[in-house]
PDB file of C-alpha atoms in Angstrom:
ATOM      1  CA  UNK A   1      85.791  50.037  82.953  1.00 63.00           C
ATOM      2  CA  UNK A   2      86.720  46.665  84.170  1.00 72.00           C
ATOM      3  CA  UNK A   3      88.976  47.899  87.380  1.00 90.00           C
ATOM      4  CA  UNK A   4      92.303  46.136  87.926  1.00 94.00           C
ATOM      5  CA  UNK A   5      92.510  42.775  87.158  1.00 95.00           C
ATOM      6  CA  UNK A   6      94.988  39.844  87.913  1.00 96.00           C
ATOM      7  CA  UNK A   7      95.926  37.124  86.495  1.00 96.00           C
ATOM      8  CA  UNK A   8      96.421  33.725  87.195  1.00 96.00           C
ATOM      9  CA  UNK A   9      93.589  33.500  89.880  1.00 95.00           C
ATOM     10  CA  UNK A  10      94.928  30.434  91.596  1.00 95.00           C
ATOM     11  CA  UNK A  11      98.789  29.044  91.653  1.00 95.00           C
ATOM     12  CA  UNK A  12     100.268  25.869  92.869  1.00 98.00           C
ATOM     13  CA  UNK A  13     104.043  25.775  93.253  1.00 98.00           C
ATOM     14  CA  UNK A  14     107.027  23.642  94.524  1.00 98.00           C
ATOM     15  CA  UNK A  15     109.563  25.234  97.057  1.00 98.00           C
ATOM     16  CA  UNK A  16     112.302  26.332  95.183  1.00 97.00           C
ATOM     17  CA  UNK A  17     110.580  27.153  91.902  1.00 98.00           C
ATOM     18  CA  UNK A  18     109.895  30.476  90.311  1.00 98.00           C
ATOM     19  CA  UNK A  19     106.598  32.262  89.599  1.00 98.00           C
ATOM     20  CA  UNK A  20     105.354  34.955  87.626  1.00 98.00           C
ATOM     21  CA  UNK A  21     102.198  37.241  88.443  1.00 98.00           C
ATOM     22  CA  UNK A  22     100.745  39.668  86.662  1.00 98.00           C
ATOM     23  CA  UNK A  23      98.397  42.828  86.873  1.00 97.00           C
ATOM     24  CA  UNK A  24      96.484  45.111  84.557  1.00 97.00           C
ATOM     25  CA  UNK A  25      95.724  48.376  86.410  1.00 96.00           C
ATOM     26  CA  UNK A  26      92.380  50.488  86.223  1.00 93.00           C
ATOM     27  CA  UNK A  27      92.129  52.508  83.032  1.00 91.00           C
ATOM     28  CA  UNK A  28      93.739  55.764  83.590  1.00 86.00           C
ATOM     29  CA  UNK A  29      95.886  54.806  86.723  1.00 91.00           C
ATOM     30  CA  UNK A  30      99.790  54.968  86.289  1.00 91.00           C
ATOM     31  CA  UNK A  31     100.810  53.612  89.578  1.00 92.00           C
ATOM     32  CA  UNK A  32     100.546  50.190  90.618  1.00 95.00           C
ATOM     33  CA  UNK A  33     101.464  48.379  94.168  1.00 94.00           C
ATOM     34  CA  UNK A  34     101.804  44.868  94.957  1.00 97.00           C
ATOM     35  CA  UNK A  35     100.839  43.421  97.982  1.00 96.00           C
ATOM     36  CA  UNK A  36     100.952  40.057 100.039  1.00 97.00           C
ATOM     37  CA  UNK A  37      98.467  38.919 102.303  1.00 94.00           C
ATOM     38  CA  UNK A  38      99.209  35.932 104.541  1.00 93.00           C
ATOM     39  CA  UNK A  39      96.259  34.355 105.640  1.00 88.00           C
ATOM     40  CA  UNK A  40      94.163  36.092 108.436  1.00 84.00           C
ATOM     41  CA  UNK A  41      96.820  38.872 108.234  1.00 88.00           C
ATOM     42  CA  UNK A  42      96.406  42.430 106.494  1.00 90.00           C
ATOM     43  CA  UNK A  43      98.145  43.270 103.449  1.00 93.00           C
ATOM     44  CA  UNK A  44     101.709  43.666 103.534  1.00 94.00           C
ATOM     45  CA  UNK A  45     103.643  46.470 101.159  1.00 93.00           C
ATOM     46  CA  UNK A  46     106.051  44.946  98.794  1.00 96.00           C
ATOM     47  CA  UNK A  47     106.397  47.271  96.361  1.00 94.00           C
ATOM     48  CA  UNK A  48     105.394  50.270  93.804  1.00 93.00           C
ATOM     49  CA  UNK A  49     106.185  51.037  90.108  1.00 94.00           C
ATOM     50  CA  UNK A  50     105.299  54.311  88.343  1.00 91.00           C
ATOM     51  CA  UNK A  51     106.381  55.312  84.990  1.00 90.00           C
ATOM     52  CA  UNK A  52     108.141  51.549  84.472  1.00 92.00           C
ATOM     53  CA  UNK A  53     110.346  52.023  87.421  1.00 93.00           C
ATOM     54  CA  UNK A  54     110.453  50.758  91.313  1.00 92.00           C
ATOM     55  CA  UNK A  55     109.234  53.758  93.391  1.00 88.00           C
ATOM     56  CA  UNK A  56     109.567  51.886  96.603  1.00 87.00           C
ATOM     57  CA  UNK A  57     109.908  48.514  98.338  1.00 91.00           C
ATOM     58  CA  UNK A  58     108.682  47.685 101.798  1.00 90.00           C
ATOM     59  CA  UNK A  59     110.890  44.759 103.523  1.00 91.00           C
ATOM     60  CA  UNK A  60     110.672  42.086 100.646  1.00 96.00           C
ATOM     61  CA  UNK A  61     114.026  40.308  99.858  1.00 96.00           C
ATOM     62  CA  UNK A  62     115.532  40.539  96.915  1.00 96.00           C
ATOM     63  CA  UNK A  63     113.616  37.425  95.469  1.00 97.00           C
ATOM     64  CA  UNK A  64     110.598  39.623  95.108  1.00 98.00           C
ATOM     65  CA  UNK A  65     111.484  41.728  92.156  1.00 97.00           C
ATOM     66  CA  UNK A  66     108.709  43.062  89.298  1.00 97.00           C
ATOM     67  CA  UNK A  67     108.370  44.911  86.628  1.00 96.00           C
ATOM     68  CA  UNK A  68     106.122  47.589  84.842  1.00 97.00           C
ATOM     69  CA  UNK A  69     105.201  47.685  81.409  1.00 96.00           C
ATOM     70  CA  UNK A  70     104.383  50.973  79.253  1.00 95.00           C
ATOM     71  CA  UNK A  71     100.675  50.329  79.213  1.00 93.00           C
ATOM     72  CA  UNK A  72     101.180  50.402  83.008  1.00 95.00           C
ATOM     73  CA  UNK A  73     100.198  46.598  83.480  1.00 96.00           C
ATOM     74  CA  UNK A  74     102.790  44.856  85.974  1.00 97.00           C
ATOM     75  CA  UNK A  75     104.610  42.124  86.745  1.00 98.00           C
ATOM     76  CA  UNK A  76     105.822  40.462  90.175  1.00 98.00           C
ATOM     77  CA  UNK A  77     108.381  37.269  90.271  1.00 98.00           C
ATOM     78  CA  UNK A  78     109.044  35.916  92.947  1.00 98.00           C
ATOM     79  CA  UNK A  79     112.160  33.499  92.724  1.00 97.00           C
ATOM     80  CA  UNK A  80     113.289  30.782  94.991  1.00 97.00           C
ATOM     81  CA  UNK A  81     109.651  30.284  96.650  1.00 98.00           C
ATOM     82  CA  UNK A  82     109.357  29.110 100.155  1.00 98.00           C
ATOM     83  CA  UNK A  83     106.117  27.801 101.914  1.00 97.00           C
ATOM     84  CA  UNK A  84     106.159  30.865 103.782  1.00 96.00           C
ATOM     85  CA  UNK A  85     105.549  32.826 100.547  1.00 98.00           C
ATOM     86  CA  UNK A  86     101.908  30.668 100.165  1.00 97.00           C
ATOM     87  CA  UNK A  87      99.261  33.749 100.421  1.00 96.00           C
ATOM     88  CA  UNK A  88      96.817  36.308  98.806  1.00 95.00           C
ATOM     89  CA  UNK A  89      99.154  38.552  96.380  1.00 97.00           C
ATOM     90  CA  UNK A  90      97.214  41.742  95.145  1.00 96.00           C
ATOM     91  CA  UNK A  91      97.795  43.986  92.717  1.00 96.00           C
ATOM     92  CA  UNK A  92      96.863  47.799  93.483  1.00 94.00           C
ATOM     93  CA  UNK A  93      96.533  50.211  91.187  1.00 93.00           C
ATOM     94  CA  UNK A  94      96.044  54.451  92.025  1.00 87.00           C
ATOM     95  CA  UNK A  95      95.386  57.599  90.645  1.00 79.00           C
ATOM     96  CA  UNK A  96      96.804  60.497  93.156  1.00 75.00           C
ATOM     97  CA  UNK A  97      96.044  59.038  96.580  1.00 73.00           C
ATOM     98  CA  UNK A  98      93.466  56.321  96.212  1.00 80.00           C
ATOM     99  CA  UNK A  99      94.303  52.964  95.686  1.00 85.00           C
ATOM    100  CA  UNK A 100      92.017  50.289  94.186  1.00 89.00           C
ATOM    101  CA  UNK A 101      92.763  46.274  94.272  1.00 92.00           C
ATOM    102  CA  UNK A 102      92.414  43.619  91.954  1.00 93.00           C
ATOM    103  CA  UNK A 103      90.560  40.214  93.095  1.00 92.00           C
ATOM    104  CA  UNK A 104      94.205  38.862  93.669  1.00 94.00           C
ATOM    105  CA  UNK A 105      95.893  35.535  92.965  1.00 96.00           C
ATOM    106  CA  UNK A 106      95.916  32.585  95.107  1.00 96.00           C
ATOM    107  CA  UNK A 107      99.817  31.460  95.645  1.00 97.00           C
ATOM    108  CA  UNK A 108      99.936  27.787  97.471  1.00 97.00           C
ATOM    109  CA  UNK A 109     103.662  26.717  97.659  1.00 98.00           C
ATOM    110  CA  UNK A 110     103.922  22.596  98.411  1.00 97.00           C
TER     111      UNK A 110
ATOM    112  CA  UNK B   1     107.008  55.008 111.917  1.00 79.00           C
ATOM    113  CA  UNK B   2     103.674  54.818 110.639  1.00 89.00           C
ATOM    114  CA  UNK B   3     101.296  52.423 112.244  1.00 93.00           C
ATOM    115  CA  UNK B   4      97.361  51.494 112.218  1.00 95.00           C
ATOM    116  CA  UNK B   5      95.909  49.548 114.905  1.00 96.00           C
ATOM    117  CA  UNK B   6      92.179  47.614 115.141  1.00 96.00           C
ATOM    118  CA  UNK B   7      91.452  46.877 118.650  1.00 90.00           C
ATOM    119  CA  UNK B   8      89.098  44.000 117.846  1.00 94.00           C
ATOM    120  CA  UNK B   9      89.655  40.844 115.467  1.00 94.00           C
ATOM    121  CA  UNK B  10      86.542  39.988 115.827  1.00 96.00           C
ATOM    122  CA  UNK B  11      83.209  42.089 116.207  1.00 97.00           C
ATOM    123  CA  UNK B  12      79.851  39.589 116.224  1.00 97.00           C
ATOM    124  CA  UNK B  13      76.833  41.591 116.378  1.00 98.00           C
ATOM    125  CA  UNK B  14      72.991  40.610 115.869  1.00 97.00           C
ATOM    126  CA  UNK B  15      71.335  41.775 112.315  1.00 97.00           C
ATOM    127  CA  UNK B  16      69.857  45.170 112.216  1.00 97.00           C
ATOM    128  CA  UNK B  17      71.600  46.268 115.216  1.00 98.00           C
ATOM    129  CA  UNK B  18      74.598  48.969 115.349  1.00 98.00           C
ATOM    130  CA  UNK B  19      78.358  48.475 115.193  1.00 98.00           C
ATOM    131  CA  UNK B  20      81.046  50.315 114.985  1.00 97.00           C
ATOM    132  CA  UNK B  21      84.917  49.092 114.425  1.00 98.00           C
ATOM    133  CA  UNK B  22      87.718  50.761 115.347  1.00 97.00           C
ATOM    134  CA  UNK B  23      90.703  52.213 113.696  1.00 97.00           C
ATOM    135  CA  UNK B  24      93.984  53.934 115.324  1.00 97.00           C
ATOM    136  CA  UNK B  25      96.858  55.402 113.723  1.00 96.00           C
ATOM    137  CA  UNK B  26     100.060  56.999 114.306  1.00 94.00           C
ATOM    138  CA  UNK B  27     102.023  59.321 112.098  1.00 90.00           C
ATOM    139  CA  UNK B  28     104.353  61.852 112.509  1.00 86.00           C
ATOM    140  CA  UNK B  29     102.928  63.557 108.933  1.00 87.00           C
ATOM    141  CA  UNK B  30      99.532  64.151 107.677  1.00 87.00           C
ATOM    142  CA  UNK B  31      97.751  61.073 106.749  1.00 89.00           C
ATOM    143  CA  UNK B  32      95.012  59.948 104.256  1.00 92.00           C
ATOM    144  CA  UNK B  33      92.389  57.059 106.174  1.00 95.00           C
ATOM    145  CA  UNK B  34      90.053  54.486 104.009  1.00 95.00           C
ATOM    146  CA  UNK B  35      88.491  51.744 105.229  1.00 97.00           C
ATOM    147  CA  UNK B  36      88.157  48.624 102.840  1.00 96.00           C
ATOM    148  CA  UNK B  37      86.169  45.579 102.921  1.00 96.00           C
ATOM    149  CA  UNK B  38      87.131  41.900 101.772  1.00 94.00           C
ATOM    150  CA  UNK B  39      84.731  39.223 101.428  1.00 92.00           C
ATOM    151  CA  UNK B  40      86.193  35.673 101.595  1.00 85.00           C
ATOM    152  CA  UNK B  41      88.175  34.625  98.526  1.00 79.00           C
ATOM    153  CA  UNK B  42      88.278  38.183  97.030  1.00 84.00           C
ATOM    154  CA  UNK B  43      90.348  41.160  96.969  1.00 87.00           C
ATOM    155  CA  UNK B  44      89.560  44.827  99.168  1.00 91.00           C
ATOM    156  CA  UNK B  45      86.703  46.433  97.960  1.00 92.00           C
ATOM    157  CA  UNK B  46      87.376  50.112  99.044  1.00 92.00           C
ATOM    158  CA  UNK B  47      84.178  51.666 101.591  1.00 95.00           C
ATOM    159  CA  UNK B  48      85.016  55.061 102.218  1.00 95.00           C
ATOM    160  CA  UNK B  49      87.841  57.327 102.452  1.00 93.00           C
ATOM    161  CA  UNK B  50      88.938  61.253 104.223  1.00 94.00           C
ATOM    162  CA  UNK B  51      91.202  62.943 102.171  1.00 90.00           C
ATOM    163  CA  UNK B  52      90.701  66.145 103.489  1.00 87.00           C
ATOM    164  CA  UNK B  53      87.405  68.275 104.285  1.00 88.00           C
ATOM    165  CA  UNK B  54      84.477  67.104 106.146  1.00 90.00           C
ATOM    166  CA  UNK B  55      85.582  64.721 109.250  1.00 91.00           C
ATOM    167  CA  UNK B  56      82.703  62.712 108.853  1.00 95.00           C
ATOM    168  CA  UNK B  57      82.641  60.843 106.037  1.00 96.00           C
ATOM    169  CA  UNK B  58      79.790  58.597 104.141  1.00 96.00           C
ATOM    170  CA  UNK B  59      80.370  55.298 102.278  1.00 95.00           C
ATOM    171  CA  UNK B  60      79.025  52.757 100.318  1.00 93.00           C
ATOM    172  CA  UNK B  61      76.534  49.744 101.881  1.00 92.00           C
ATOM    173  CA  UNK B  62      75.346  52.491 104.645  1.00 96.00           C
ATOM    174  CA  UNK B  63      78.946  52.820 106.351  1.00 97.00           C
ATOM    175  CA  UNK B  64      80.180  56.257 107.732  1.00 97.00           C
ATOM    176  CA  UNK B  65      83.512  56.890 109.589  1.00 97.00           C
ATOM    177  CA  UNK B  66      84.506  60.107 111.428  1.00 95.00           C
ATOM    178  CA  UNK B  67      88.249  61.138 111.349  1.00 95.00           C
ATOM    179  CA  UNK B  68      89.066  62.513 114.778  1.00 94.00           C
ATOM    180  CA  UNK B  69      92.639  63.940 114.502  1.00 91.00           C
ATOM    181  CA  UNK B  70      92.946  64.670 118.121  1.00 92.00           C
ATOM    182  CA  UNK B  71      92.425  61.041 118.989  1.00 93.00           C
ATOM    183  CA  UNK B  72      93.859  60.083 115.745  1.00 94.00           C
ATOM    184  CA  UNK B  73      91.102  57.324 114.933  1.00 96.00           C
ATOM    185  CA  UNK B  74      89.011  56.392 112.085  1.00 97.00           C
ATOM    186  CA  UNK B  75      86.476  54.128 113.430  1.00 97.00           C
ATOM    187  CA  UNK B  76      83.516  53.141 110.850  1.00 98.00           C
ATOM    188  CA  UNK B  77      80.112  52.847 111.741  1.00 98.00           C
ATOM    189  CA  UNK B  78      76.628  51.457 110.262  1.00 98.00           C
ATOM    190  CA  UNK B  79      73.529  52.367 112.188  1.00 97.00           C
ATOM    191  CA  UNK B  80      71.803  48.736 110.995  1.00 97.00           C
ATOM    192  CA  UNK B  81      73.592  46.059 109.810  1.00 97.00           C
ATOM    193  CA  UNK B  82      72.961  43.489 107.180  1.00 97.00           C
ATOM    194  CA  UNK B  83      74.256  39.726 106.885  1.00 96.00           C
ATOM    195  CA  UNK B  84      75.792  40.759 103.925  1.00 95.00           C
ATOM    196  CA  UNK B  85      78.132  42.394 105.901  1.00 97.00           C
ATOM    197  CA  UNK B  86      79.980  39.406 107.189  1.00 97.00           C
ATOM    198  CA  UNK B  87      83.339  39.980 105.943  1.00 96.00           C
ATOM    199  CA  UNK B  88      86.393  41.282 107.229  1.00 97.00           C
ATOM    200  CA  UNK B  89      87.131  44.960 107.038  1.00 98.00           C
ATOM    201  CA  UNK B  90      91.013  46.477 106.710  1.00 97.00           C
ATOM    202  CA  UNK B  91      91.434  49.920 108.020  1.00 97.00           C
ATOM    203  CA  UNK B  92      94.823  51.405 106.091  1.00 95.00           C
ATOM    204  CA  UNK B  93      96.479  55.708 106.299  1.00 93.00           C
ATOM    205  CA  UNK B  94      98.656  56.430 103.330  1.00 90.00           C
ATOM    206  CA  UNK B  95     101.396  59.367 103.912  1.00 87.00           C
ATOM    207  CA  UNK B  96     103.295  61.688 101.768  1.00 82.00           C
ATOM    208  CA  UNK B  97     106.853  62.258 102.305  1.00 77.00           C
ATOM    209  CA  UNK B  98     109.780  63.662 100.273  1.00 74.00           C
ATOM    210  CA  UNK B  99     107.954  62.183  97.046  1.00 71.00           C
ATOM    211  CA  UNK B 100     107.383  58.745  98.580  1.00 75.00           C
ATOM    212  CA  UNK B 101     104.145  57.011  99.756  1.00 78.00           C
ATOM    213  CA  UNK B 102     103.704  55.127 102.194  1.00 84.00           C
ATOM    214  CA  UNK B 103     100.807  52.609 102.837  1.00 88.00           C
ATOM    215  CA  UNK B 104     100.083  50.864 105.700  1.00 91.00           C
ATOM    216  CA  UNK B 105      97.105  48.788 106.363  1.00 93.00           C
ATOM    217  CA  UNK B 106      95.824  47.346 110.076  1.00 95.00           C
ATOM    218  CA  UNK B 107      94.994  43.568 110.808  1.00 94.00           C
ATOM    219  CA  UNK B 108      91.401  43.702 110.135  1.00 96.00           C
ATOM    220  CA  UNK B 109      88.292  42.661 111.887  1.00 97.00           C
ATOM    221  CA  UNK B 110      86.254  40.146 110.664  1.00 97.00           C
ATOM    222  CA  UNK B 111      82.713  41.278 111.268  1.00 97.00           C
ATOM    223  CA  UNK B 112      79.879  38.759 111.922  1.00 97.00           C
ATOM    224  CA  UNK B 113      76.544  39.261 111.694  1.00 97.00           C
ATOM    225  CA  UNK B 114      74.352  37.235 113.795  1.00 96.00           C
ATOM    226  CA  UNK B 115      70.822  36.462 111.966  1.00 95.00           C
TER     227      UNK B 115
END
C-alpha cells in the first residue's frame, strides 16, 4: 500500500499566478481533506471532498477551490496566489474517523 | 466552537529521560483525540489515537496518551525518550455533527531531545 501521496513535492510561484496540486488518497479511503500549514503553525482546514463533491470548507476564500476525481484522487487550485499563501499544503485522506497525510507539497510564492 | 490547545511550544528534555506534552480541548459534542508527529520537511505521521474504549491508549515509538474527559486533555507520554524523537508533535479532536466533520488540530510542540 503506498499511503497517500502528493504531488508536486516542491512549487515556486509568482504572486498573482495560479497553481494546481494534487493528491492520491490511501487505497480504500473515499474521503480526502486538504490542509495548509504556514510555517511553525498547525494545519489549517480548507476543505473535504467525498464521493466527488465539497463536504465542507473551513475559512478559505473562494480562490481555494478543488476537485475530486472518481478514483478518489484530488485536486486543489488555488488562483490569484499571494505570498501569504507560501506554506506546507497536505493532502489527507480517511476511512470513518481516522485521517492519514501525505508528505505534502512545498508552495513558495515570490 | 471546537478548540485544542498545547500549553508548551517547546518541550527540551535530556535523552532517556521522561516527557510528557500536553493537549486540551473543548467541545460541546463528543470528540475523537490523535496525536501526530512531523519530522522536519515531511508530512504528520499519525502516533496514537482514542476513539472510544480504553482511556489509556498505546502508540507507536513507545508513546501512550490517557484521555481524561473530566479534564478534557489528551496529553502523550514516553517513559524514555530517544533523539529520534526531535520533531514536532500536533495534537488534533475530530467531531461529528449533523453529518459534518470537523477537524481541528493544536499548534504543536516541537520536542527536543537533549543528547
Amino acid at each position: 500500500d503506498a499511503g497517500v501521496t502528493q504531488s508536486p513535492t516542491h512549487l515556486i510561484k509568482t504572486r498573482g499566478q495560479q497553481v494546481t496540486l494534487r493528491c492520491s488518497p490511501k487505497s480504500g479511503h473515499d474521503t480526502v481533506s486538504w490542509y495548509q500549514q504556514a510555517l511553525g503553525q498547525g494545519p489549517q482546514f480548507i476543505f473535504q471532498y467525498y464521493e466527488e463533491e465539497e463536504r465542507q470548507r473551513g475559512n478559505f476564500p473562494d480562490r481555494f477551490s478543488g476537485h475530486q476525481f472518481p478514483n478518489y484522487s484530488s485536486e486543489l487550485n488555488v488562483n490569484a496566489l499571494l505570498l501569504g499563501d507560501s506554506a506546507l499544503y497536505l493532502c489527507a485522506s480517511s476511512w470513518l474517523n481516522e485521517q492519514y497525510f501525505g508528505p505534502g507539497t512545498r508552495l513558495t510564492v515570490t | 466552537a471546537q478548540s485544542v490547545t498545547q500549553l508548551d511550544s517547546q518541550v527540551p528534555v535530556f535523552e532517556e529521560a521522561p516527557v510528557e506534552l500536553r493537549c486540551n480541548y473543548s467541545s460541546s459534542v463528543s470528540v475523537y483525540l490523535f496525536w501526530y508527529v512531523q519530522y522536519p520537511n515531511q508530512g504528520l505521521q499519525l502516533l496514537l489515537k482514542y476513539l472510544s474504549g480504553s482511556t489509556l491508549v498505546k502508540g507507536i515509538n513507545g508513546f501512550e496518551a490517557e484521555f481524561n474527559k473530566s479534564q478534557t486533555s489528551f496529553h502523550l507520554r514516553k517513559p524514555s525518550v530517544h533523539i529520534s524523537d526531535t520533531a514536532e508533535y500536533f495534537c488534533a479532536v475530530i467531531s461529528n455533527s449533523g453529518g459534518y466533520q470537523k477537524v481541528t488540530f493544536g499548534t504543536g510542540t516541537k520536542l527536543q531531545v537533549i543528547p
